[in-house]
PDB file of C-alpha atoms in Angstrom:
ATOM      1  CA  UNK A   1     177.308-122.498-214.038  1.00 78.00           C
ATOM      2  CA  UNK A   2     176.107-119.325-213.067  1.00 88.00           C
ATOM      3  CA  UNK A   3     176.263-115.791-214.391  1.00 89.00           C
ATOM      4  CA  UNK A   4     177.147-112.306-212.570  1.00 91.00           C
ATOM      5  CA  UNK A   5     176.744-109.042-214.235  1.00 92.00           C
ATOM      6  CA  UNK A   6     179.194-106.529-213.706  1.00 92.00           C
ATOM      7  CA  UNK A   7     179.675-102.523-214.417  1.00 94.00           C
ATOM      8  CA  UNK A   8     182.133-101.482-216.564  1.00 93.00           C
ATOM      9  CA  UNK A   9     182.781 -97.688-218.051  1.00 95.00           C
ATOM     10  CA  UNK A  10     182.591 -96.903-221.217  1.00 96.00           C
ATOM     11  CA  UNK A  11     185.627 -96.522-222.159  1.00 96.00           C
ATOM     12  CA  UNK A  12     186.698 -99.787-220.656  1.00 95.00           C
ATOM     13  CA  UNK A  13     183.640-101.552-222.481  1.00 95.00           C
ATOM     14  CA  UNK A  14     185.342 -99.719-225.728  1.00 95.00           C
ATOM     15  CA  UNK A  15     188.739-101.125-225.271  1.00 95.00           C
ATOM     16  CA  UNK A  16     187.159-104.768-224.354  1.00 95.00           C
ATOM     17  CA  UNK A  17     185.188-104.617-227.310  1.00 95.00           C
ATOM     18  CA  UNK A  18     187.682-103.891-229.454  1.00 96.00           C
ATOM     19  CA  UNK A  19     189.675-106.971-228.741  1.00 95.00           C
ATOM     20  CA  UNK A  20     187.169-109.376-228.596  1.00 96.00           C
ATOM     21  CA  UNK A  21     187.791-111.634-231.465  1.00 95.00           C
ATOM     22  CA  UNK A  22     184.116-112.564-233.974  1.00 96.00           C
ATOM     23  CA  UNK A  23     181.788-114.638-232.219  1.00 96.00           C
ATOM     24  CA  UNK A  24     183.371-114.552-228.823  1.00 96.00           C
ATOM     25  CA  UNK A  25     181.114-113.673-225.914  1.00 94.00           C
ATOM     26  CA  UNK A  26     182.527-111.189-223.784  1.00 93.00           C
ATOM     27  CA  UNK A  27     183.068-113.998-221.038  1.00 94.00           C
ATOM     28  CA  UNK A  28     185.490-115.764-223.829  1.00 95.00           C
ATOM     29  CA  UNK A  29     187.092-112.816-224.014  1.00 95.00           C
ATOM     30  CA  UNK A  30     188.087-112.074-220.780  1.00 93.00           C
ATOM     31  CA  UNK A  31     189.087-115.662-220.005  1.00 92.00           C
ATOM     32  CA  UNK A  32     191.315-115.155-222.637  1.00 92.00           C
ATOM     33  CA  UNK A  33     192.260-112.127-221.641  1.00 91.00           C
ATOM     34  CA  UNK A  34     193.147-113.299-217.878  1.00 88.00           C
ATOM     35  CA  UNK A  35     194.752-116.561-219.264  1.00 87.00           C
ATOM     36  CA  UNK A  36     197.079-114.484-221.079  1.00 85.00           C
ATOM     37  CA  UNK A  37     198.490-112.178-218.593  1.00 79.00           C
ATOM     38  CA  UNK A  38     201.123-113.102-216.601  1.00 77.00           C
ATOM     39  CA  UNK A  39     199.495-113.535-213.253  1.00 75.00           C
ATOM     40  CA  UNK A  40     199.340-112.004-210.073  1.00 74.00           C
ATOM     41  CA  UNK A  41     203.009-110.515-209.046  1.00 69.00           C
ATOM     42  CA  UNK A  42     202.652-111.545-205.542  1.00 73.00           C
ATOM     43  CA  UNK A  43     202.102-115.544-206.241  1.00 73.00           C
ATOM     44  CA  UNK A  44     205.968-115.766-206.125  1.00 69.00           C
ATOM     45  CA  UNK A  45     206.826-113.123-203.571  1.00 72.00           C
ATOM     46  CA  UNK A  46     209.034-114.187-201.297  1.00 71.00           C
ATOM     47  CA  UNK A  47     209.910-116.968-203.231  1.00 74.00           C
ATOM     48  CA  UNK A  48     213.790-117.272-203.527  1.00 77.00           C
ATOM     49  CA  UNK A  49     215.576-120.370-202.572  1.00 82.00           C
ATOM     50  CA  UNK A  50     217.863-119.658-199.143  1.00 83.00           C
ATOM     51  CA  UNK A  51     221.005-119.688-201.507  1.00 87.00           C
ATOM     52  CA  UNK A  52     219.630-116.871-203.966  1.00 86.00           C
ATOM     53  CA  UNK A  53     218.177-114.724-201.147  1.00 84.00           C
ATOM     54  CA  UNK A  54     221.949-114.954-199.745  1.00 88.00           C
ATOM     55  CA  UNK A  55     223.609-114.153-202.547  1.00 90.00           C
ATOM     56  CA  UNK A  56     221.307-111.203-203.018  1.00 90.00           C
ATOM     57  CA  UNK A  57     221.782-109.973-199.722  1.00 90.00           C
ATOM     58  CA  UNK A  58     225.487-110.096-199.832  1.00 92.00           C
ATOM     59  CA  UNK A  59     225.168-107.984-203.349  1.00 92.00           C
ATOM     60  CA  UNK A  60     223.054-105.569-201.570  1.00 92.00           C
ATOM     61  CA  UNK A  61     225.149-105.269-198.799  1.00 91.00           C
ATOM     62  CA  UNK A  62     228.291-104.468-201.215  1.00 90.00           C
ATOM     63  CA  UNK A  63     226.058-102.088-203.283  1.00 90.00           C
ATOM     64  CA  UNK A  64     225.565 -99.887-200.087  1.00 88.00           C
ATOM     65  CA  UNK A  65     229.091-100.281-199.294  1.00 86.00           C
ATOM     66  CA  UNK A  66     230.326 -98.823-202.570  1.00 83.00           C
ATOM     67  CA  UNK A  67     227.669 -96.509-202.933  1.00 85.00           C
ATOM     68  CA  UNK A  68     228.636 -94.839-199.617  1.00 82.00           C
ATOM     69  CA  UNK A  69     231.854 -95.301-199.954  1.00 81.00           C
ATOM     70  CA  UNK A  70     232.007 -93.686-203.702  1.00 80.00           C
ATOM     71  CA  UNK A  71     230.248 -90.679-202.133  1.00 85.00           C
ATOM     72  CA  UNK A  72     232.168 -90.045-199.528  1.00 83.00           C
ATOM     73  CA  UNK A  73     235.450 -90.073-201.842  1.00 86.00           C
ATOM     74  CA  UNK A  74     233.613 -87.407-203.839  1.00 87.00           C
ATOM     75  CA  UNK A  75     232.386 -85.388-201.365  1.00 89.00           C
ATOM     76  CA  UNK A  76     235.586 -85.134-199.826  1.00 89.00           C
ATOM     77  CA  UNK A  77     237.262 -84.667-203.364  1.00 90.00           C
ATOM     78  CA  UNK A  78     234.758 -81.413-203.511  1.00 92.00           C
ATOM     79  CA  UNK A  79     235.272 -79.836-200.145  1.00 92.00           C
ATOM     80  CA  UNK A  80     239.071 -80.079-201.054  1.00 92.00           C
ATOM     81  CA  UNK A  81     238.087 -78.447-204.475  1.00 92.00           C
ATOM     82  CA  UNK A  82     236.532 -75.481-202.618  1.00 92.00           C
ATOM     83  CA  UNK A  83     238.977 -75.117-200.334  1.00 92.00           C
ATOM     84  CA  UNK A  84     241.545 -74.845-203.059  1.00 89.00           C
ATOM     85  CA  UNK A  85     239.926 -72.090-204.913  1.00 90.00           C
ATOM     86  CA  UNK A  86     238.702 -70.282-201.803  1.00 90.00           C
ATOM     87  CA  UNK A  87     242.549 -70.006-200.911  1.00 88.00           C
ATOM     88  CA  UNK A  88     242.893 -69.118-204.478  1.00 87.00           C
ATOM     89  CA  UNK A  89     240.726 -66.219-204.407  1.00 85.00           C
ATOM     90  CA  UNK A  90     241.864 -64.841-200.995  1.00 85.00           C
ATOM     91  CA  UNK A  91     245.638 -64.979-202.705  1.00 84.00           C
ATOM     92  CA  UNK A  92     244.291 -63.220-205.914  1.00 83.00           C
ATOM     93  CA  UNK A  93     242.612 -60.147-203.755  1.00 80.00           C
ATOM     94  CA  UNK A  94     245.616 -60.125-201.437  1.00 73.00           C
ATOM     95  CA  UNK A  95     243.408 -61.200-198.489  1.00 62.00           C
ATOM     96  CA  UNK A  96     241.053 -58.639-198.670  1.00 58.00           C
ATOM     97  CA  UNK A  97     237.052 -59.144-198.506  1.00 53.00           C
ATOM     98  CA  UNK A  98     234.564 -57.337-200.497  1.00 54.00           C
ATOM     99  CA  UNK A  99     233.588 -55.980-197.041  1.00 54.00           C
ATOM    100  CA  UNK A 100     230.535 -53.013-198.169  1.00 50.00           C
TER     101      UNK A 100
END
């Protein structure tokens, strides 16, 4: 088996160092290091069964649906608001502007 040497900062070699356990090489270390993370995110991307990427969809689908419709309710709720106190203020200065 062959060896490669690599470049690592400072800091980097600090924090490695600092882990490695007594009498483990630095190539120990990282193995263990790389056997304990949990892998590469993108192994399973794309992964979901036909059934699960369905159900998904439909929730998404809903989600955007109640989302939109949610803000619609409130943005109408809020124009009516403002109209209301607009008509409120106009009655409360009997109509008049502060024109200057």
């Amino acid at each position: 088996m062959g060896t490669k040497t690599i470049g690592v900062r400072d800091d980097v070699y600090e924090r490695l160092k600092a882990r490695k356990r007594e009498g483990e090489s630095f190539t120990e270390l990282m193995d263990r290091l790389l056997d304990e993370s949990p892998g590469d995110w993108r192994d399973g991307f794309g992964g979901l069964e036909s059934e699960a990427a369905a159900d998904l969809e439909r929730i998404a689908a809903e989600s955007r649906t109640n989302m939109s419709s949610g803000l619609a309710t409130r943005q109408q709720e809020a124009l009516e608001e403002l109209a209301d106190a607009m008509e409120t203020e106009t009655e409360s200065t009997g109509g008049e502007g502060d024109d200057e």
